[in-house]
Amino acid sequence: MAPSASALAPSVSSLAPAASALAPSASPLAPTASPLAAQPATAAPGAAFWVEPGSDAARQATAWRRQGRTADARLIERIAGRPQAVWLHSPGPGPVVRAATEAAAAARRTAVLVTYFIPHRDCGDYSGGGAGSAGEYRRWIDEFAAGIGDRAAYVVVEPDAVAQKIAGCAKADARERYGLLAYAVHRIKARPHTKVYLDAGNSGWIPDENRLVAPLRYSGIAKADGFAVNVSNYQTNDASSAYGQRLVRALGGAKHFVVDSSRNGNGPYTGGGGEAWCNPPGRALGTPPTTATGVPALDAYLWIKRPGESDGTCRGGPRAGQWWPQYALGLASRARG
């Protein structure tokens, strides 16, 4: 069983503003970096999504090549060369959203974005944080939506927020949380070229998909394109697709979904011990991002969780969201494609 959103790592993206407490360096894609934004990025074959040129994985590959670690660099390029979501988890999301969507548009690709700023995020666990009030969150969402403008984007709304409340997070008031999620869906979906997916946990966490139906409806699923499953988790494509299709039927049959396939190449960890979701050993990269899924209701496999970023301070990992080269190398070395 997956736990609460402590499995989720706020991404330390190279797009983050230099002033961010989570950002290790100034952003190469900040608003002043228009020359880089104009450079086309190369996406995986068949994928429609944007590859961030200055990701931690890309910088790691460059560093290892300079050190003569060419074999390791080639492995890490399995991550660096694939589209990954940009997580927005700090105040002032507008400039980062704008930079990502402008760079994607210049490359004729679509940015994948994640909102991760809901009050009482992660119920205060490894990835705790978020807005300090409902009003702050609504203003944050308004800025996020404005940053998209009329450019294309896929947006995953607040990983774990719904499933976590169902699982019993007492810190978050249900009425407020679901209302804020509905506000986020409404404001972001109002942009002319966005697809919006409300997070719906994973097949190992809330196995009875019917428990999600009412909370998702309270949270605005009617106005969304659909929902996301397996974000930051390791459930297989088959399990996630079956779960998603059951949830589609439970919601009335009209919605679609996306699956996070970033780290599910070897499926979930079954080696025993607590926190099986947190930096489990032996995992592998999964299906590269693509819209060619073969399932009518499944819009895309996406790398929503950024491979190589820690789930939290477990099994020797750094804090949630920090780049962990050794773990990234393991994921890439076990990848089958």
Short mmCIF file of C-alpha atoms in Angstrom, two decimals:
data_model
loop_
_atom_site.label_atom_id
_atom_site.label_comp_id
_atom_site.label_asym_id
_atom_site.label_seq_id
_atom_site.Cartn_x
_atom_site.Cartn_y
_atom_site.Cartn_z
CA MET A 1 0.00 0.00 0.00
CA ALA A 2 1.30 3.40 -0.92
CA PRO A 3 1.32 5.92 1.91
CA SER A 4 0.52 9.60 1.74
CA ALA A 5 2.24 12.14 -0.46
CA SER A 6 5.54 11.71 1.34
CA ALA A 7 6.41 9.56 -1.67
CA LEU A 8 6.45 12.73 -3.71
CA ALA A 9 9.52 14.85 -4.16
CA PRO A 10 9.22 18.53 -5.01
CA SER A 11 11.44 18.79 -8.04
CA VAL A 12 14.57 20.91 -7.81
CA SER A 13 14.20 22.03 -11.39
CA SER A 14 16.70 24.13 -13.30
CA LEU A 15 13.67 26.25 -14.12
CA ALA A 16 13.27 27.34 -10.50
CA PRO A 17 13.93 31.01 -9.79
CA ALA A 18 17.31 31.68 -8.23
CA ALA A 19 15.64 33.01 -5.10
CA SER A 20 13.91 29.71 -4.37
CA ALA A 21 15.04 27.99 -1.20
CA LEU A 22 15.03 24.71 -3.13
CA ALA A 23 17.00 25.91 -6.12
CA PRO A 24 20.72 25.05 -6.10
CA SER A 25 21.63 27.62 -8.72
CA ALA A 26 20.25 30.36 -10.92
CA SER A 27 17.83 29.24 -13.57
CA PRO A 28 19.06 28.90 -17.15
CA LEU A 29 15.43 29.25 -18.20
CA ALA A 30 14.49 32.25 -16.09
CA PRO A 31 12.73 35.03 -18.00
CA THR A 32 16.06 36.66 -18.86
CA ALA A 33 17.27 33.52 -20.62
CA SER A 34 15.42 33.98 -23.89
CA PRO A 35 18.29 32.69 -26.10
CA LEU A 36 18.06 29.26 -24.50
CA ALA A 37 14.29 29.25 -24.71
CA ALA A 38 14.61 29.69 -28.46
CA GLN A 39 16.72 26.55 -28.88
CA PRO A 40 14.68 23.51 -29.97
CA ALA A 41 14.85 20.53 -27.64
CA THR A 42 14.82 16.95 -28.86
CA ALA A 43 12.04 14.74 -27.54
CA ALA A 44 11.96 10.98 -27.54
CA PRO A 45 10.75 9.38 -30.79
CA GLY A 46 6.98 9.57 -31.00
CA ALA A 47 6.67 11.89 -28.02
CA ALA A 48 4.98 15.26 -28.15
CA PHE A 49 6.50 16.62 -24.97
CA TRP A 50 9.27 19.08 -24.18
CA VAL A 51 12.70 18.04 -22.91
CA GLU A 52 14.19 20.46 -20.39
CA PRO A 53 17.75 21.13 -21.60
CA GLY A 54 19.15 22.20 -18.22
CA SER A 55 17.83 19.40 -16.01
CA ASP A 56 19.87 17.87 -13.19
CA ALA A 57 20.26 14.75 -15.32
CA ALA A 58 21.60 16.78 -18.26
CA ARG A 59 24.10 18.58 -16.03
CA GLN A 60 25.16 15.26 -14.50
CA ALA A 61 25.78 13.70 -17.90
CA THR A 62 27.89 16.68 -18.92
CA ALA A 63 29.91 16.55 -15.70
CA TRP A 64 30.60 12.84 -16.01
CA ARG A 65 31.71 13.17 -19.62
CA ARG A 66 34.20 15.81 -18.55
CA GLN A 67 35.46 13.42 -15.86
CA GLY A 68 35.88 10.61 -18.37
CA ARG A 69 32.92 8.62 -17.03
CA THR A 70 31.50 8.20 -20.52
CA ALA A 71 29.62 4.95 -19.84
CA ASP A 72 27.84 6.46 -16.86
CA ALA A 73 27.12 9.62 -18.84
CA ARG A 74 25.47 7.56 -21.58
CA LEU A 75 23.26 5.87 -19.00
CA ILE A 76 22.19 9.15 -17.41
CA GLU A 77 21.34 10.46 -20.88
CA ARG A 78 18.50 7.91 -20.84
CA ILE A 79 16.96 10.30 -18.31
CA ALA A 80 18.28 13.62 -19.63
CA GLY A 81 16.99 12.98 -23.14
CA ARG A 82 13.41 12.28 -22.09
CA PRO A 83 10.61 14.75 -21.31
CA GLN A 84 9.97 15.20 -17.59
CA ALA A 85 7.40 17.25 -15.72
CA VAL A 86 8.30 20.59 -14.17
CA TRP A 87 7.04 20.77 -10.58
CA LEU A 88 5.88 24.12 -9.19
CA HIS A 89 6.07 23.94 -5.41
CA SER A 90 7.18 27.38 -4.21
CA PRO A 91 5.78 30.93 -4.12
CA GLY A 92 5.78 32.90 -7.36
CA PRO A 93 5.18 30.17 -10.00
CA GLY A 94 4.44 32.55 -12.87
CA PRO A 95 7.97 33.14 -14.25
CA VAL A 96 8.83 29.43 -14.16
CA VAL A 97 5.59 28.41 -15.87
CA ARG A 98 6.06 31.09 -18.48
CA ALA A 99 9.67 30.09 -19.18
CA ALA A 100 8.82 26.40 -19.52
CA THR A 101 5.83 26.90 -21.80
CA GLU A 102 7.67 29.45 -23.95
CA ALA A 103 10.65 27.11 -24.34
CA ALA A 104 8.31 24.23 -25.20
CA ALA A 105 6.44 26.34 -27.75
CA ALA A 106 9.72 27.36 -29.38
CA ALA A 107 10.57 23.67 -29.72
CA ARG A 108 7.06 22.87 -31.01
CA ARG A 109 6.49 20.63 -28.04
CA THR A 110 4.16 20.60 -25.04
CA ALA A 111 5.31 21.29 -21.48
CA VAL A 112 4.18 19.00 -18.67
CA LEU A 113 3.63 20.90 -15.41
CA VAL A 114 2.66 19.90 -11.88
CA THR A 115 0.96 22.09 -9.29
CA TYR A 116 2.23 21.13 -5.83
CA PHE A 117 1.39 23.92 -3.41
CA ILE A 118 -1.87 22.88 -1.74
CA PRO A 119 -2.11 23.83 1.97
CA HIS A 120 -0.94 21.01 4.27
CA ARG A 121 0.90 19.40 1.36
CA ASP A 122 2.00 15.84 2.11
CA CYS A 123 0.24 16.12 5.47
CA GLY A 124 3.52 17.55 6.81
CA ASP A 125 5.66 14.52 5.93
CA TYR A 126 8.85 14.38 3.79
CA SER A 127 7.49 16.81 1.20
CA GLY A 128 5.54 19.01 3.62
CA GLY A 129 4.87 22.64 2.79
CA GLY A 130 2.52 24.45 0.48
CA ALA A 131 0.46 27.61 0.77
CA GLY A 132 -0.21 29.02 4.20
CA SER A 133 -3.89 29.69 3.55
CA ALA A 134 -6.70 29.09 1.07
CA GLY A 135 -6.44 32.67 -0.16
CA GLU A 136 -2.72 32.36 -0.81
CA TYR A 137 -3.31 29.16 -2.76
CA ARG A 138 -5.99 30.72 -4.98
CA ARG A 139 -3.67 33.63 -5.77
CA TRP A 140 -0.88 31.15 -6.51
CA ILE A 141 -3.14 29.24 -8.92
CA ASP A 142 -4.14 32.48 -10.63
CA GLU A 143 -0.48 33.28 -11.21
CA PHE A 144 0.23 29.73 -12.41
CA ALA A 145 -2.62 29.88 -14.93
CA ALA A 146 -1.58 33.32 -16.17
CA GLY A 147 1.94 31.99 -16.75
CA ILE A 148 0.63 29.40 -19.20
CA GLY A 149 -1.03 32.06 -21.34
CA ASP A 150 -2.26 30.65 -24.64
CA ARG A 151 0.52 28.07 -24.91
CA ALA A 152 0.02 24.29 -24.78
CA ALA A 153 0.51 22.39 -21.54
CA TYR A 154 -0.43 19.21 -19.75
CA VAL A 155 -1.02 20.02 -16.08
CA VAL A 156 -1.20 17.46 -13.26
CA VAL A 157 -3.03 18.99 -10.31
CA GLU A 158 -1.74 18.36 -6.78
CA PRO A 159 -0.35 14.82 -6.58
CA ASP A 160 -1.83 12.81 -3.71
CA ALA A 161 -4.09 15.59 -2.43
CA VAL A 162 -7.34 13.64 -2.98
CA ALA A 163 -6.12 10.15 -2.11
CA GLN A 164 -4.26 11.44 0.92
CA LYS A 165 -7.43 12.94 2.34
CA ILE A 166 -9.31 9.70 1.72
CA ALA A 167 -6.52 7.86 3.52
CA GLY A 168 -7.10 9.99 6.61
CA CYS A 169 -4.93 13.11 6.64
CA ALA A 170 -6.46 15.00 9.57
CA LYS A 171 -4.53 18.22 8.96
CA ALA A 172 -6.44 19.06 5.78
CA ASP A 173 -10.10 20.05 5.98
CA ALA A 174 -11.99 18.09 3.31
CA ARG A 175 -14.32 20.89 2.27
CA GLU A 176 -11.47 23.37 1.90
CA ARG A 177 -9.15 20.96 0.12
CA TYR A 178 -11.69 19.76 -2.42
CA GLY A 179 -12.83 23.33 -3.01
CA LEU A 180 -9.29 24.49 -3.68
CA LEU A 181 -8.69 21.63 -6.08
CA ALA A 182 -11.87 22.51 -7.95
CA TYR A 183 -10.69 26.12 -8.13
CA ALA A 184 -7.33 25.00 -9.54
CA VAL A 185 -8.95 22.79 -12.17
CA HIS A 186 -11.34 25.57 -13.21
CA ARG A 187 -8.70 28.31 -13.48
CA ILE A 188 -6.09 26.20 -15.30
CA LYS A 189 -8.57 24.55 -17.67
CA ALA A 190 -9.75 28.03 -18.68
CA ARG A 191 -6.48 28.46 -20.58
CA PRO A 192 -7.20 27.69 -24.24
CA HIS A 193 -4.65 24.94 -24.87
CA THR A 194 -4.25 23.06 -21.60
CA LYS A 195 -5.10 19.51 -20.65
CA VAL A 196 -5.77 19.15 -16.93
CA TYR A 197 -5.49 15.92 -14.93
CA LEU A 198 -6.49 15.76 -11.28
CA ASP A 199 -4.34 13.32 -9.34
CA ALA A 200 -6.06 10.08 -8.28
CA GLY A 201 -3.39 8.16 -6.36
CA ASN A 202 -2.38 4.68 -7.49
CA SER A 203 -3.68 1.13 -7.66
CA GLY A 204 -1.78 0.02 -4.57
CA TRP A 205 -2.97 2.84 -2.33
CA ILE A 206 -6.75 3.13 -2.75
CA PRO A 207 -7.44 -0.21 -4.49
CA ASP A 208 -11.21 0.31 -4.44
CA GLU A 209 -11.51 3.00 -7.08
CA ASN A 210 -15.11 3.72 -6.09
CA ARG A 211 -13.84 5.48 -2.96
CA LEU A 212 -12.34 8.15 -5.23
CA VAL A 213 -15.47 9.00 -7.17
CA ALA A 214 -17.20 11.44 -4.81
CA PRO A 215 -13.98 13.21 -3.71
CA LEU A 216 -12.90 13.64 -7.34
CA ARG A 217 -16.29 15.09 -8.19
CA TYR A 218 -16.08 17.51 -5.27
CA SER A 219 -12.61 18.42 -6.55
CA GLY A 220 -13.74 19.47 -10.01
CA ILE A 221 -13.15 16.39 -12.14
CA ALA A 222 -16.15 17.36 -14.29
CA LYS A 223 -14.20 20.31 -15.73
CA ALA A 224 -10.89 18.45 -16.04
CA ASP A 225 -9.80 16.32 -18.98
CA GLY A 226 -9.36 13.49 -16.53
CA PHE A 227 -7.02 12.22 -13.83
CA ALA A 228 -3.45 11.01 -13.26
CA VAL A 229 -2.45 7.73 -11.64
CA ASN A 230 0.79 6.28 -10.26
CA VAL A 231 2.47 9.66 -9.73
CA SER A 232 5.81 9.05 -7.98
CA ASN A 233 4.95 5.38 -7.52
CA TYR A 234 6.06 2.11 -9.06
CA GLN A 235 2.89 0.26 -10.08
CA THR A 236 3.18 -1.37 -13.50
CA ASN A 237 1.66 -0.01 -16.67
CA ASP A 238 -0.77 -2.93 -16.76
CA ALA A 239 -1.93 -2.39 -13.18
CA SER A 240 -2.17 1.38 -13.66
CA SER A 241 -4.03 1.12 -16.96
CA ALA A 242 -6.54 -1.36 -15.55
CA TYR A 243 -7.05 0.83 -12.49
CA GLY A 244 -7.47 3.94 -14.61
CA GLN A 245 -10.01 2.26 -16.87
CA ARG A 246 -12.04 1.09 -13.88
CA LEU A 247 -12.03 4.61 -12.48
CA VAL A 248 -13.09 6.02 -15.85
CA ARG A 249 -16.11 3.71 -15.80
CA ALA A 250 -16.88 4.60 -12.18
CA LEU A 251 -16.87 8.29 -13.15
CA GLY A 252 -19.35 7.71 -15.95
CA GLY A 253 -17.10 6.82 -18.88
CA ALA A 254 -16.31 10.28 -20.26
CA LYS A 255 -12.94 11.05 -18.66
CA HIS A 256 -9.42 10.16 -19.75
CA PHE A 257 -6.24 9.60 -17.73
CA VAL A 258 -2.44 9.64 -17.79
CA VAL A 259 0.02 7.25 -16.13
CA ASP A 260 3.35 8.12 -14.53
CA SER A 261 5.74 5.54 -16.00
CA SER A 262 8.96 7.23 -14.90
CA ARG A 263 10.22 4.55 -12.51
CA ASN A 264 7.93 1.53 -12.91
CA GLY A 265 10.08 -0.56 -15.25
CA ASN A 266 10.51 -3.27 -12.61
CA GLY A 267 7.18 -2.70 -10.89
CA PRO A 268 6.71 -2.07 -7.15
CA TYR A 269 9.22 -3.18 -4.53
CA THR A 270 8.20 -6.39 -2.76
CA GLY A 271 11.32 -7.01 -0.71
CA GLY A 272 9.67 -6.30 2.62
CA GLY A 273 10.34 -3.61 5.19
CA GLY A 274 8.57 -0.33 5.75
CA GLU A 275 8.16 2.52 3.29
CA ALA A 276 8.33 0.33 0.19
CA TRP A 277 7.49 3.45 -1.82
CA CYS A 278 10.52 5.42 -0.61
CA ASN A 279 13.69 5.05 -2.69
CA PRO A 280 13.15 1.29 -3.13
CA PRO A 281 16.13 -0.67 -4.44
CA GLY A 282 16.24 -2.41 -7.79
CA ARG A 283 13.79 -0.18 -9.63
CA ALA A 284 14.11 0.84 -13.30
CA LEU A 285 13.02 3.52 -15.72
CA GLY A 286 9.69 2.76 -17.35
CA THR A 287 8.02 3.47 -20.68
CA PRO A 288 9.32 6.74 -22.17
CA PRO A 289 6.76 9.54 -22.43
CA THR A 290 4.42 9.08 -25.35
CA THR A 291 0.84 9.61 -26.44
CA ALA A 292 0.89 6.28 -28.31
CA THR A 293 -0.67 4.15 -25.58
CA GLY A 294 -2.96 1.77 -27.44
CA VAL A 295 -5.71 2.44 -24.87
CA PRO A 296 -8.43 4.89 -25.96
CA ALA A 297 -8.93 6.47 -22.52
CA LEU A 298 -5.20 6.59 -21.71
CA ASP A 299 -3.93 9.88 -23.12
CA ALA A 300 -0.23 9.44 -22.35
CA TYR A 301 2.51 7.77 -20.41
CA LEU A 302 4.41 10.60 -18.74
CA TRP A 303 7.49 10.96 -16.58
CA ILE A 304 5.78 13.01 -13.90
CA LYS A 305 8.14 12.11 -11.08
CA ARG A 306 11.60 13.18 -12.21
CA PRO A 307 13.78 10.04 -12.19
CA GLY A 308 16.80 10.39 -9.94
CA GLU A 309 15.21 12.76 -7.43
CA SER A 310 14.95 11.34 -3.93
CA ASP A 311 11.64 10.34 -2.36
CA GLY A 312 12.91 11.41 1.04
CA THR A 313 15.49 10.68 3.72
CA CYS A 314 15.09 6.92 3.66
CA ARG A 315 17.49 4.18 2.52
CA GLY A 316 20.35 6.66 2.55
CA GLY A 317 18.66 9.21 0.31
CA PRO A 318 18.92 12.99 0.52
CA ARG A 319 15.87 15.07 1.36
CA ALA A 320 12.82 14.83 -0.87
CA GLY A 321 13.32 16.38 -4.28
CA GLN A 322 17.12 16.44 -4.22
CA TRP A 323 18.99 14.98 -7.19
CA TRP A 324 20.63 11.66 -6.24
CA PRO A 325 23.12 10.58 -8.94
CA GLN A 326 23.65 7.07 -7.61
CA TYR A 327 19.94 6.29 -7.55
CA ALA A 328 19.48 7.81 -11.01
CA LEU A 329 22.30 5.66 -12.35
CA GLY A 330 20.64 2.54 -10.96
CA LEU A 331 17.30 3.40 -12.55
CA ALA A 332 18.95 4.02 -15.90
CA SER A 333 21.19 0.94 -15.81
CA ARG A 334 18.18 -1.34 -15.33
CA ALA A 335 16.07 0.25 -18.06
CA ARG A 336 15.03 -2.16 -20.77
CA GLY A 337 14.71 0.36 -23.55
#
